[in-house]
mmCIF file of N, CA and C in Angstrom:
data_model
loop_
_atom_site.group_PDB
_atom_site.id
_atom_site.type_symbol
_atom_site.label_atom_id
_atom_site.label_comp_id
_atom_site.label_asym_id
_atom_site.label_seq_id
_atom_site.Cartn_x
_atom_site.Cartn_y
_atom_site.Cartn_z
ATOM 1 N N UNK A 860 -14.496 -16.923 104.461
ATOM 2 C CA UNK A 860 -14.390 -17.029 105.904
ATOM 3 C C UNK A 860 -15.608 -16.425 106.591
ATOM 4 N N UNK A 861 -16.067 -15.300 106.095
ATOM 5 C CA UNK A 861 -17.183 -14.641 106.777
ATOM 6 C C UNK A 861 -18.477 -15.433 106.622
ATOM 7 N N UNK A 862 -18.664 -16.126 105.515
ATOM 8 C CA UNK A 862 -19.885 -16.911 105.329
ATOM 9 C C UNK A 862 -19.871 -18.185 106.168
ATOM 10 N N UNK A 863 -18.716 -18.736 106.437
ATOM 11 C CA UNK A 863 -18.614 -19.959 107.231
ATOM 12 C C UNK A 863 -18.712 -19.717 108.719
ATOM 13 N N UNK A 864 -18.480 -18.494 109.144
ATOM 14 C CA UNK A 864 -18.517 -18.133 110.561
ATOM 15 C C UNK A 864 -19.952 -17.818 110.967
ATOM 16 N N UNK A 865 -20.400 -18.420 112.057
ATOM 17 C CA UNK A 865 -21.739 -18.165 112.576
ATOM 18 C C UNK A 865 -21.585 -17.354 113.861
ATOM 19 N N UNK A 866 -21.938 -16.096 113.790
ATOM 20 C CA UNK A 866 -21.762 -15.196 114.936
ATOM 21 C C UNK A 866 -22.593 -15.644 116.137
ATOM 22 N N UNK A 867 -23.796 -16.139 115.886
ATOM 23 C CA UNK A 867 -24.662 -16.594 116.977
ATOM 24 C C UNK A 867 -24.020 -17.761 117.731
ATOM 25 N N UNK A 868 -23.456 -18.723 116.991
ATOM 26 C CA UNK A 868 -22.808 -19.885 117.614
ATOM 27 C C UNK A 868 -21.393 -19.587 118.070
ATOM 28 N N UNK A 869 -20.812 -18.496 117.527
ATOM 29 C CA UNK A 869 -19.410 -18.154 117.793
ATOM 30 C C UNK A 869 -18.506 -19.312 117.359
ATOM 31 N N UNK A 870 -18.805 -19.836 116.152
ATOM 32 C CA UNK A 870 -18.062 -20.979 115.628
ATOM 33 C C UNK A 870 -18.235 -21.059 114.119
ATOM 34 N N UNK A 871 -17.275 -21.746 113.476
ATOM 35 C CA UNK A 871 -17.447 -22.108 112.081
ATOM 36 C C UNK A 871 -18.425 -23.280 112.056
ATOM 37 N N UNK A 872 -19.315 -23.289 111.083
ATOM 38 C CA UNK A 872 -20.379 -24.282 111.069
ATOM 39 C C UNK A 872 -20.304 -25.177 109.837
ATOM 40 N N UNK A 873 -21.255 -26.105 109.763
ATOM 41 C CA UNK A 873 -21.259 -27.153 108.754
ATOM 42 C C UNK A 873 -21.313 -26.628 107.319
ATOM 43 N N UNK A 874 -22.105 -25.599 107.079
ATOM 44 C CA UNK A 874 -22.194 -24.993 105.754
ATOM 45 C C UNK A 874 -22.688 -23.562 105.921
ATOM 46 N N UNK A 875 -22.578 -22.777 104.881
ATOM 47 C CA UNK A 875 -22.981 -21.373 104.931
ATOM 48 C C UNK A 875 -24.418 -21.250 105.419
ATOM 49 N N UNK A 876 -24.636 -20.460 106.461
ATOM 50 C CA UNK A 876 -25.962 -20.235 107.009
ATOM 51 C C UNK A 876 -26.404 -21.277 108.019
ATOM 52 N N UNK A 877 -25.625 -22.315 108.209
ATOM 53 C CA UNK A 877 -25.976 -23.374 109.154
ATOM 54 C C UNK A 877 -25.660 -22.951 110.585
ATOM 55 N N UNK A 878 -26.350 -23.561 111.530
ATOM 56 C CA UNK A 878 -26.016 -23.377 112.946
ATOM 57 C C UNK A 878 -25.431 -24.644 113.539
ATOM 58 N N UNK A 879 -25.315 -25.701 112.724
ATOM 59 C CA UNK A 879 -24.777 -26.967 113.205
ATOM 60 C C UNK A 879 -23.261 -26.998 113.081
ATOM 61 N N UNK A 880 -22.629 -27.560 114.095
ATOM 62 C CA UNK A 880 -21.179 -27.745 114.057
ATOM 63 C C UNK A 880 -20.838 -28.952 113.200
ATOM 64 N N UNK A 881 -19.600 -29.006 112.754
ATOM 65 C CA UNK A 881 -19.093 -30.119 111.967
ATOM 66 C C UNK A 881 -17.609 -30.257 112.303
ATOM 67 N N UNK A 882 -17.204 -31.450 112.716
ATOM 68 C CA UNK A 882 -15.813 -31.660 113.135
ATOM 69 C C UNK A 882 -14.816 -31.440 112.007
ATOM 70 N N UNK A 883 -15.266 -31.443 110.762
ATOM 71 C CA UNK A 883 -14.330 -31.242 109.651
ATOM 72 C C UNK A 883 -13.662 -29.870 109.705
ATOM 73 N N UNK A 884 -14.264 -28.899 110.371
ATOM 74 C CA UNK A 884 -13.634 -27.576 110.469
ATOM 75 C C UNK A 884 -12.363 -27.628 111.314
ATOM 76 N N UNK A 885 -12.176 -28.702 112.079
ATOM 77 C CA UNK A 885 -10.952 -28.851 112.867
ATOM 78 C C UNK A 885 -9.720 -29.010 111.986
ATOM 79 N N UNK A 886 -9.929 -29.315 110.716
ATOM 80 C CA UNK A 886 -8.809 -29.474 109.795
ATOM 81 C C UNK A 886 -8.223 -28.113 109.395
ATOM 82 N N UNK A 887 -9.003 -27.048 109.532
ATOM 83 C CA UNK A 887 -8.535 -25.728 109.072
ATOM 84 C C UNK A 887 -7.161 -25.353 109.606
ATOM 85 N N UNK A 888 -6.885 -25.466 110.911
ATOM 86 C CA UNK A 888 -5.534 -25.118 111.349
ATOM 87 C C UNK A 888 -4.499 -26.191 110.998
ATOM 88 N N UNK A 889 -4.948 -27.416 110.748
ATOM 89 C CA UNK A 889 -4.018 -28.499 110.432
ATOM 90 C C UNK A 889 -3.438 -28.383 109.032
ATOM 91 N N UNK A 890 -4.186 -27.738 108.142
ATOM 92 C CA UNK A 890 -3.709 -27.542 106.766
ATOM 93 C C UNK A 890 -3.316 -26.086 106.525
ATOM 94 N N UNK A 891 -3.147 -25.352 107.615
ATOM 95 C CA UNK A 891 -2.692 -23.954 107.583
ATOM 96 C C UNK A 891 -3.656 -23.026 106.849
ATOM 97 N N UNK A 892 -4.953 -23.359 106.891
ATOM 98 C CA UNK A 892 -5.967 -22.485 106.321
ATOM 99 C C UNK A 892 -6.142 -21.246 107.194
ATOM 100 N N UNK A 893 -5.960 -21.438 108.496
ATOM 101 C CA UNK A 893 -5.972 -20.317 109.436
ATOM 102 C C UNK A 893 -5.102 -20.681 110.628
ATOM 103 N N UNK A 894 -4.672 -19.674 111.355
ATOM 104 C CA UNK A 894 -3.811 -19.947 112.496
ATOM 105 C C UNK A 894 -4.611 -20.598 113.614
ATOM 106 N N UNK A 895 -4.021 -21.553 114.316
ATOM 107 C CA UNK A 895 -4.741 -22.257 115.372
ATOM 108 C C UNK A 895 -5.121 -21.368 116.550
ATOM 109 N N UNK A 896 -4.383 -20.278 116.733
ATOM 110 C CA UNK A 896 -4.675 -19.387 117.861
ATOM 111 C C UNK A 896 -5.624 -18.251 117.475
ATOM 112 N N UNK A 897 -6.123 -18.255 116.234
ATOM 113 C CA UNK A 897 -7.110 -17.259 115.816
ATOM 114 C C UNK A 897 -8.304 -17.354 116.772
ATOM 115 N N UNK A 898 -8.787 -16.240 117.314
ATOM 116 C CA UNK A 898 -9.901 -16.285 118.273
ATOM 117 C C UNK A 898 -11.130 -17.032 117.742
ATOM 118 N N UNK A 899 -11.383 -16.967 116.437
ATOM 119 C CA UNK A 899 -12.529 -17.702 115.877
ATOM 120 C C UNK A 899 -12.285 -19.204 115.915
ATOM 121 N N UNK A 900 -11.040 -19.635 115.677
ATOM 122 C CA UNK A 900 -10.733 -21.063 115.723
ATOM 123 C C UNK A 900 -10.795 -21.570 117.157
ATOM 124 N N UNK A 901 -10.251 -20.811 118.084
ATOM 125 C CA UNK A 901 -10.297 -21.202 119.498
ATOM 126 C C UNK A 901 -11.747 -21.292 119.965
ATOM 127 N N UNK A 902 -12.558 -20.347 119.564
ATOM 128 C CA UNK A 902 -13.979 -20.367 119.920
ATOM 129 C C UNK A 902 -14.683 -21.580 119.311
ATOM 130 N N UNK A 903 -14.327 -21.932 118.080
ATOM 131 C CA UNK A 903 -14.904 -23.104 117.428
ATOM 132 C C UNK A 903 -14.504 -24.376 118.161
ATOM 133 N N UNK A 904 -13.246 -24.490 118.532
ATOM 134 C CA UNK A 904 -12.770 -25.654 119.286
ATOM 135 C C UNK A 904 -13.553 -25.783 120.584
ATOM 136 N N UNK A 905 -13.723 -24.686 121.285
ATOM 137 C CA UNK A 905 -14.466 -24.716 122.554
ATOM 138 C C UNK A 905 -15.924 -25.096 122.340
ATOM 139 N N UNK A 906 -16.522 -24.643 121.243
ATOM 140 C CA UNK A 906 -17.915 -25.004 120.936
ATOM 141 C C UNK A 906 -18.019 -26.500 120.648
ATOM 142 N N UNK A 907 -17.069 -27.038 119.896
ATOM 143 C CA UNK A 907 -17.072 -28.462 119.573
ATOM 144 C C UNK A 907 -16.871 -29.293 120.830
ATOM 145 N N UNK A 908 -16.090 -28.816 121.773
ATOM 146 C CA UNK A 908 -15.778 -29.566 122.984
ATOM 147 C C UNK A 908 -16.976 -29.720 123.928
ATOM 148 N N UNK A 909 -18.046 -29.000 123.695
ATOM 149 C CA UNK A 909 -19.239 -29.152 124.530
ATOM 150 C C UNK A 909 -19.946 -30.455 124.179
ATOM 151 N N UNK A 910 -20.799 -30.911 125.076
ATOM 152 C CA UNK A 910 -21.561 -32.134 124.829
ATOM 153 C C UNK A 910 -22.656 -31.869 123.800
ATOM 154 N N UNK A 911 -23.143 -32.911 123.127
ATOM 155 C CA UNK A 911 -24.229 -32.711 122.164
ATOM 156 C C UNK A 911 -25.469 -32.062 122.790
ATOM 157 N N UNK A 912 -25.734 -32.320 124.052
ATOM 158 C CA UNK A 912 -26.880 -31.694 124.732
ATOM 159 C C UNK A 912 -26.716 -30.183 124.824
ATOM 160 N N UNK A 913 -25.460 -29.730 124.845
ATOM 161 C CA UNK A 913 -25.158 -28.294 124.901
ATOM 162 C C UNK A 913 -24.863 -27.726 123.515
ATOM 163 N N UNK A 914 -25.059 -28.521 122.472
ATOM 164 C CA UNK A 914 -24.816 -28.066 121.104
ATOM 165 C C UNK A 914 -23.446 -28.400 120.570
ATOM 166 N N UNK A 915 -22.623 -29.102 121.349
ATOM 167 C CA UNK A 915 -21.287 -29.482 120.915
ATOM 168 C C UNK A 915 -21.251 -30.850 120.262
ATOM 169 N N UNK A 916 -20.055 -31.393 120.116
ATOM 170 C CA UNK A 916 -19.886 -32.667 119.423
ATOM 171 C C UNK A 916 -19.144 -33.722 120.247
ATOM 172 N N UNK A 917 -18.754 -33.403 121.476
ATOM 173 C CA UNK A 917 -17.944 -34.334 122.270
ATOM 174 C C UNK A 917 -18.805 -35.061 123.297
ATOM 175 N N UNK A 918 -18.716 -36.382 123.245
ATOM 176 C CA UNK A 918 -19.441 -37.227 124.190
ATOM 177 C C UNK A 918 -18.450 -38.171 124.841
ATOM 178 N N UNK A 919 -18.301 -38.064 126.124
ATOM 179 C CA UNK A 919 -17.389 -38.923 126.876
ATOM 180 C C UNK A 919 -15.971 -38.889 126.295
ATOM 181 N N UNK A 920 -15.551 -37.708 125.856
ATOM 182 C CA UNK A 920 -14.202 -37.526 125.342
ATOM 183 C C UNK A 920 -14.020 -37.883 123.877
ATOM 184 N N UNK A 921 -15.079 -38.349 123.209
ATOM 185 C CA UNK A 921 -14.999 -38.728 121.798
ATOM 186 C C UNK A 921 -15.830 -37.770 120.961
ATOM 187 N N UNK A 922 -15.445 -37.590 119.696
ATOM 188 C CA UNK A 922 -16.025 -36.547 118.859
ATOM 189 C C UNK A 922 -16.932 -37.121 117.767
ATOM 190 N N UNK A 923 -18.154 -36.607 117.709
ATOM 191 C CA UNK A 923 -19.050 -36.908 116.593
ATOM 192 C C UNK A 923 -18.627 -36.068 115.399
ATOM 193 N N UNK A 924 -18.833 -36.562 114.210
ATOM 194 C CA UNK A 924 -18.497 -35.812 113.001
ATOM 195 C C UNK A 924 -19.413 -34.602 112.853
ATOM 196 N N UNK A 925 -20.689 -34.785 113.178
ATOM 197 C CA UNK A 925 -21.704 -33.738 113.124
ATOM 198 C C UNK A 925 -22.726 -34.067 114.210
ATOM 199 N N UNK A 926 -23.667 -33.188 114.515
ATOM 200 C CA UNK A 926 -24.613 -33.454 115.603
ATOM 201 C C UNK A 926 -25.334 -34.796 115.428
ATOM 202 N N UNK A 927 -25.355 -35.630 116.472
ATOM 203 C CA UNK A 927 -25.993 -36.944 116.350
ATOM 204 C C UNK A 927 -27.519 -36.875 116.229
ATOM 205 N N UNK A 928 -28.111 -35.825 116.696
ATOM 206 C CA UNK A 928 -29.573 -35.637 116.590
ATOM 207 C C UNK A 928 -29.839 -34.211 116.168
ATOM 208 N N UNK A 929 -30.726 -33.946 115.248
ATOM 209 C CA UNK A 929 -31.408 -34.923 114.414
ATOM 210 C C UNK A 929 -30.452 -35.480 113.364
ATOM 211 N N UNK A 930 -30.763 -36.647 112.877
ATOM 212 C CA UNK A 930 -29.919 -37.322 111.891
ATOM 213 C C UNK A 930 -29.950 -36.567 110.581
ATOM 214 N N UNK A 931 -28.808 -36.057 110.162
ATOM 215 C CA UNK A 931 -28.740 -35.289 108.915
ATOM 216 C C UNK A 931 -28.195 -36.103 107.745
ATOM 217 N N UNK A 932 -27.654 -37.304 108.034
ATOM 218 C CA UNK A 932 -27.055 -38.086 106.945
ATOM 219 C C UNK A 932 -28.065 -38.981 106.220
ATOM 220 N N UNK A 933 -29.263 -39.132 106.782
ATOM 221 C CA UNK A 933 -30.293 -39.926 106.138
ATOM 222 C C UNK A 933 -30.112 -41.424 106.260
ATOM 223 N N UNK A 934 -29.114 -41.869 107.005
ATOM 224 C CA UNK A 934 -28.866 -43.303 107.171
ATOM 225 C C UNK A 934 -29.570 -43.821 108.419
ATOM 226 N N UNK A 935 -30.077 -45.050 108.357
ATOM 227 C CA UNK A 935 -30.740 -45.619 109.534
ATOM 228 C C UNK A 935 -29.724 -46.051 110.587
ATOM 229 N N UNK A 936 -30.177 -46.183 111.810
ATOM 230 C CA UNK A 936 -29.345 -46.705 112.886
ATOM 231 C C UNK A 936 -28.590 -45.631 113.638
ATOM 232 N N UNK A 937 -27.939 -46.069 114.682
ATOM 233 C CA UNK A 937 -27.176 -45.177 115.549
ATOM 234 C C UNK A 937 -25.858 -44.789 114.905
ATOM 235 N N UNK A 938 -25.427 -43.577 115.151
ATOM 236 C CA UNK A 938 -24.138 -43.092 114.655
ATOM 237 C C UNK A 938 -23.145 -43.113 115.819
ATOM 238 N N UNK A 939 -21.938 -43.577 115.573
ATOM 239 C CA UNK A 939 -20.906 -43.552 116.595
ATOM 240 C C UNK A 939 -20.068 -42.291 116.482
ATOM 241 N N UNK A 940 -19.156 -42.137 117.415
ATOM 242 C CA UNK A 940 -18.206 -41.033 117.324
ATOM 243 C C UNK A 940 -17.113 -41.453 116.343
ATOM 244 N N UNK A 941 -16.509 -40.486 115.682
ATOM 245 C CA UNK A 941 -15.484 -40.779 114.683
ATOM 246 C C UNK A 941 -14.101 -40.585 115.301
ATOM 247 N N UNK A 942 -13.329 -41.657 115.312
ATOM 248 C CA UNK A 942 -12.012 -41.595 115.939
ATOM 249 C C UNK A 942 -11.086 -40.590 115.269
ATOM 250 N N UNK A 943 -11.155 -40.491 113.952
ATOM 251 C CA UNK A 943 -10.290 -39.527 113.260
ATOM 252 C C UNK A 943 -10.628 -38.109 113.710
ATOM 253 N N UNK A 944 -11.910 -37.819 113.900
ATOM 254 C CA UNK A 944 -12.322 -36.494 114.368
ATOM 255 C C UNK A 944 -11.765 -36.214 115.758
ATOM 256 N N UNK A 945 -11.706 -37.253 116.581
ATOM 257 C CA UNK A 945 -11.135 -37.075 117.917
ATOM 258 C C UNK A 945 -9.657 -36.720 117.825
ATOM 259 N N UNK A 946 -8.942 -37.359 116.898
ATOM 260 C CA UNK A 946 -7.527 -37.019 116.707
ATOM 261 C C UNK A 946 -7.363 -35.625 116.098
ATOM 262 N N UNK A 947 -8.287 -35.234 115.219
ATOM 263 C CA UNK A 947 -8.252 -33.856 114.697
ATOM 264 C C UNK A 947 -8.408 -32.861 115.835
ATOM 265 N N UNK A 948 -9.319 -33.159 116.763
ATOM 266 C CA UNK A 948 -9.525 -32.269 117.902
ATOM 267 C C UNK A 948 -8.259 -32.181 118.751
ATOM 268 N N UNK A 949 -7.630 -33.313 119.002
ATOM 269 C CA UNK A 949 -6.376 -33.319 119.771
ATOM 270 C C UNK A 949 -5.341 -32.421 119.095
ATOM 271 N N UNK A 950 -5.178 -32.573 117.789
ATOM 272 C CA UNK A 950 -4.183 -31.777 117.068
ATOM 273 C C UNK A 950 -4.524 -30.292 117.076
ATOM 274 N N UNK A 951 -5.796 -29.968 116.832
ATOM 275 C CA UNK A 951 -6.207 -28.559 116.837
ATOM 276 C C UNK A 951 -6.027 -27.950 118.230
ATOM 277 N N UNK A 952 -6.376 -28.704 119.258
ATOM 278 C CA UNK A 952 -6.195 -28.215 120.633
ATOM 279 C C UNK A 952 -4.725 -28.043 120.965
ATOM 280 N N UNK A 953 -3.893 -28.961 120.500
ATOM 281 C CA UNK A 953 -2.452 -28.875 120.757
ATOM 282 C C UNK A 953 -1.872 -27.618 120.127
ATOM 283 N N UNK A 954 -2.239 -27.380 118.883
ATOM 284 C CA UNK A 954 -1.720 -26.187 118.191
ATOM 285 C C UNK A 954 -2.240 -24.910 118.841
ATOM 286 N N UNK A 955 -3.531 -24.883 119.182
ATOM 287 C CA UNK A 955 -4.091 -23.704 119.857
ATOM 288 C C UNK A 955 -3.546 -23.594 121.270
ATOM 289 N N UNK A 956 -3.226 -24.732 121.868
ATOM 290 C CA UNK A 956 -2.736 -24.768 123.242
ATOM 291 C C UNK A 956 -1.356 -24.197 123.435
ATOM 292 N N UNK A 957 -0.658 -23.922 122.346
ATOM 293 C CA UNK A 957 0.655 -23.304 122.480
ATOM 294 C C UNK A 957 0.518 -21.934 123.147
ATOM 295 N N UNK A 958 -0.658 -21.329 123.038
ATOM 296 C CA UNK A 958 -0.911 -20.037 123.685
ATOM 297 C C UNK A 958 -1.808 -20.197 124.913
ATOM 298 N N UNK A 959 -2.280 -21.411 125.192
ATOM 299 C CA UNK A 959 -3.193 -21.667 126.299
ATOM 300 C C UNK A 959 -2.816 -22.986 126.970
ATOM 301 N N UNK A 960 -2.059 -22.938 128.056
ATOM 302 C CA UNK A 960 -1.587 -24.167 128.708
ATOM 303 C C UNK A 960 -2.713 -25.118 129.123
ATOM 304 N N UNK A 961 -3.864 -24.595 129.518
ATOM 305 C CA UNK A 961 -4.975 -25.464 129.916
ATOM 306 C C UNK A 961 -5.487 -26.271 128.727
ATOM 307 N N UNK A 962 -5.568 -25.649 127.556
ATOM 308 C CA UNK A 962 -6.021 -26.377 126.370
ATOM 309 C C UNK A 962 -4.997 -27.443 125.987
ATOM 310 N N UNK A 963 -3.726 -27.131 126.141
ATOM 311 C CA UNK A 963 -2.677 -28.106 125.852
ATOM 312 C C UNK A 963 -2.787 -29.306 126.795
ATOM 313 N N UNK A 964 -3.055 -29.040 128.050
ATOM 314 C CA UNK A 964 -3.233 -30.107 129.045
ATOM 315 C C UNK A 964 -4.446 -30.975 128.676
ATOM 316 N N UNK A 965 -5.556 -30.351 128.297
ATOM 317 C CA UNK A 965 -6.763 -31.090 127.914
ATOM 318 C C UNK A 965 -6.511 -31.931 126.655
ATOM 319 N N UNK A 966 -5.725 -31.394 125.734
ATOM 320 C CA UNK A 966 -5.390 -32.139 124.516
ATOM 321 C C UNK A 966 -4.612 -33.403 124.863
ATOM 322 N N UNK A 967 -3.681 -33.277 125.786
ATOM 323 C CA UNK A 967 -2.895 -34.437 126.191
ATOM 324 C C UNK A 967 -3.777 -35.507 126.826
ATOM 325 N N UNK A 968 -4.711 -35.081 127.679
ATOM 326 C CA UNK A 968 -5.618 -36.034 128.321
ATOM 327 C C UNK A 968 -6.489 -36.752 127.288
ATOM 328 N N UNK A 969 -6.999 -36.008 126.319
ATOM 329 C CA UNK A 969 -7.823 -36.603 125.272
ATOM 330 C C UNK A 969 -7.002 -37.580 124.435
ATOM 331 N N UNK A 970 -5.761 -37.205 124.108
ATOM 332 C CA UNK A 970 -4.900 -38.092 123.335
ATOM 333 C C UNK A 970 -4.634 -39.389 124.097
ATOM 334 N N UNK A 971 -4.307 -39.287 125.376
ATOM 335 C CA UNK A 971 -4.041 -40.478 126.174
ATOM 336 C C UNK A 971 -5.281 -41.361 126.267
ATOM 337 N N UNK A 972 -6.441 -40.740 126.346
ATOM 338 C CA UNK A 972 -7.685 -41.511 126.374
ATOM 339 C C UNK A 972 -7.889 -42.240 125.048
ATOM 340 N N UNK A 973 -7.612 -41.554 123.948
ATOM 341 C CA UNK A 973 -7.794 -42.154 122.623
ATOM 342 C C UNK A 973 -6.886 -43.368 122.425
ATOM 343 N N UNK A 974 -5.721 -43.373 123.028
ATOM 344 C CA UNK A 974 -4.823 -44.515 122.895
ATOM 345 C C UNK A 974 -5.486 -45.805 123.362
ATOM 346 N N UNK A 975 -6.401 -45.701 124.302
ATOM 347 C CA UNK A 975 -7.096 -46.868 124.826
ATOM 348 C C UNK A 975 -8.162 -47.435 123.904
ATOM 349 N N UNK A 976 -8.476 -46.754 122.817
ATOM 350 C CA UNK A 976 -9.511 -47.233 121.912
ATOM 351 C C UNK A 976 -8.964 -48.048 120.741
ATOM 352 N N UNK A 977 -7.663 -48.254 120.702
ATOM 353 C CA UNK A 977 -7.137 -49.131 119.650
ATOM 354 C C UNK A 977 -7.335 -50.577 120.091
ATOM 355 N N UNK A 978 -7.364 -51.483 119.124
ATOM 356 C CA UNK A 978 -7.506 -52.885 119.497
ATOM 357 C C UNK A 978 -6.136 -53.495 119.798
ATOM 358 N N UNK A 979 -6.106 -54.793 120.023
ATOM 359 C CA UNK A 979 -4.858 -55.464 120.395
ATOM 360 C C UNK A 979 -3.793 -55.412 119.307
ATOM 361 N N UNK A 980 -4.175 -55.063 118.087
ATOM 362 C CA UNK A 980 -3.221 -54.928 116.986
ATOM 363 C C UNK A 980 -2.789 -53.483 116.765
ATOM 364 N N UNK A 981 -3.291 -52.577 117.586
ATOM 365 C CA UNK A 981 -2.962 -51.164 117.428
ATOM 366 C C UNK A 981 -3.776 -50.471 116.353
ATOM 367 N N UNK A 982 -4.920 -51.054 115.983
ATOM 368 C CA UNK A 982 -5.777 -50.480 114.959
ATOM 369 C C UNK A 982 -6.944 -49.740 115.592
ATOM 370 N N UNK A 983 -7.384 -48.696 114.900
ATOM 371 C CA UNK A 983 -8.558 -47.937 115.327
ATOM 372 C C UNK A 983 -9.685 -48.175 114.332
ATOM 373 N N UNK A 984 -10.876 -48.428 114.858
ATOM 374 C CA UNK A 984 -12.048 -48.508 113.997
ATOM 375 C C UNK A 984 -12.386 -47.103 113.526
ATOM 376 N N UNK A 985 -13.163 -47.026 112.471
ATOM 377 C CA UNK A 985 -13.616 -45.732 111.979
ATOM 378 C C UNK A 985 -14.434 -45.010 113.046
ATOM 379 N N UNK A 986 -15.298 -45.753 113.724
ATOM 380 C CA UNK A 986 -16.170 -45.180 114.742
ATOM 381 C C UNK A 986 -16.079 -45.984 116.031
ATOM 382 N N UNK A 987 -16.510 -45.347 117.127
ATOM 383 C CA UNK A 987 -16.650 -46.010 118.412
ATOM 384 C C UNK A 987 -18.090 -45.820 118.864
ATOM 385 N N UNK A 988 -18.731 -46.913 119.239
ATOM 386 C CA UNK A 988 -20.123 -46.833 119.681
ATOM 387 C C UNK A 988 -20.192 -46.235 121.078
ATOM 388 N N UNK A 989 -21.408 -45.909 121.512
ATOM 389 C CA UNK A 989 -21.577 -45.341 122.853
ATOM 390 C C UNK A 989 -21.208 -46.355 123.936
ATOM 391 N N UNK A 990 -21.148 -47.641 123.570
ATOM 392 C CA UNK A 990 -20.712 -48.678 124.518
ATOM 393 C C UNK A 990 -19.205 -48.952 124.420
ATOM 394 N N UNK A 991 -18.492 -48.211 123.577
ATOM 395 C CA UNK A 991 -17.051 -48.382 123.424
ATOM 396 C C UNK A 991 -16.659 -49.462 122.432
ATOM 397 N N UNK A 992 -17.610 -49.947 121.647
ATOM 398 C CA UNK A 992 -17.319 -50.980 120.650
ATOM 399 C C UNK A 992 -16.773 -50.352 119.364
ATOM 400 N N UNK A 993 -15.948 -51.120 118.674
ATOM 401 C CA UNK A 993 -15.388 -50.692 117.382
ATOM 402 C C UNK A 993 -16.423 -50.880 116.291
ATOM 403 N N UNK A 994 -16.637 -49.835 115.487
ATOM 404 C CA UNK A 994 -17.562 -49.894 114.351
ATOM 405 C C UNK A 994 -16.841 -49.441 113.100
ATOM 406 N N UNK A 995 -17.172 -50.042 111.982
ATOM 407 C CA UNK A 995 -16.669 -49.580 110.692
ATOM 408 C C UNK A 995 -15.300 -50.118 110.357
ATOM 409 N N UNK A 996 -14.677 -49.476 109.379
ATOM 410 C CA UNK A 996 -13.358 -49.896 108.918
ATOM 411 C C UNK A 996 -12.300 -49.523 109.949
ATOM 412 N N UNK A 997 -11.096 -50.061 109.809
ATOM 413 C CA UNK A 997 -10.032 -49.822 110.776
ATOM 414 C C UNK A 997 -8.927 -48.953 110.187
ATOM 415 N N UNK A 998 -8.291 -48.178 111.058
ATOM 416 C CA UNK A 998 -7.135 -47.340 110.709
ATOM 417 C C UNK A 998 -5.954 -47.808 111.560
ATOM 418 N N UNK A 999 -4.759 -47.619 111.074
ATOM 419 C CA UNK A 999 -3.561 -47.983 111.814
ATOM 420 C C UNK A 999 -3.257 -46.944 112.885
ATOM 421 N N UNK A 1000 -2.813 -47.392 114.047
ATOM 422 C CA UNK A 1000 -2.495 -46.514 115.155
ATOM 423 C C UNK A 1000 -1.323 -45.609 114.829
ATOM 424 N N UNK A 1001 -1.327 -44.427 115.418
ATOM 425 C CA UNK A 1001 -0.208 -43.504 115.274
ATOM 426 C C UNK A 1001 1.008 -44.065 115.986
ATOM 427 N N UNK A 1002 2.145 -43.952 115.396
ATOM 428 C CA UNK A 1002 3.356 -44.411 116.055
ATOM 429 C C UNK A 1002 3.935 -43.253 116.868
ATOM 430 N N UNK A 1003 4.245 -43.536 118.102
ATOM 431 C CA UNK A 1003 4.795 -42.520 118.999
ATOM 432 C C UNK A 1003 6.265 -42.835 119.215
ATOM 433 N N UNK A 1004 7.113 -41.917 118.858
ATOM 434 C CA UNK A 1004 8.551 -42.090 119.031
ATOM 435 C C UNK A 1004 8.974 -41.482 120.349
ATOM 436 N N UNK A 1005 9.808 -42.168 121.054
ATOM 437 C CA UNK A 1005 10.316 -41.653 122.338
ATOM 438 C C UNK A 1005 11.797 -41.420 122.238
#
């Protein structure tokens, strides 16, 4: 835990000694690796929620897997936001929001926004482009029971 935490960024980062964020750390409270209300997790969520220009991963309500610039994956072309990462953020915010009503409210807004990115069959693409287009493979929409 101490090696993954970056005191300067006040967040868990992509790898030991890194200063780059990575949305995969949002899984930590989802698999009970740490409590969602842990101050380090809440701080990480808040860091991820910033725009890429501010060092975060959220652009127009959607989450990049890792910083879009500079390109660290070595692949050519533009990278889209990852829809699964956006749902991870919603879940992490919801769990952390049990102690913070404002975060819970923001999680709900993000979730409702994400519902609009499924296609007419209720499927989600792996990524969403900056123009809102579906990129990559598709995932099945979450079923909401009322």
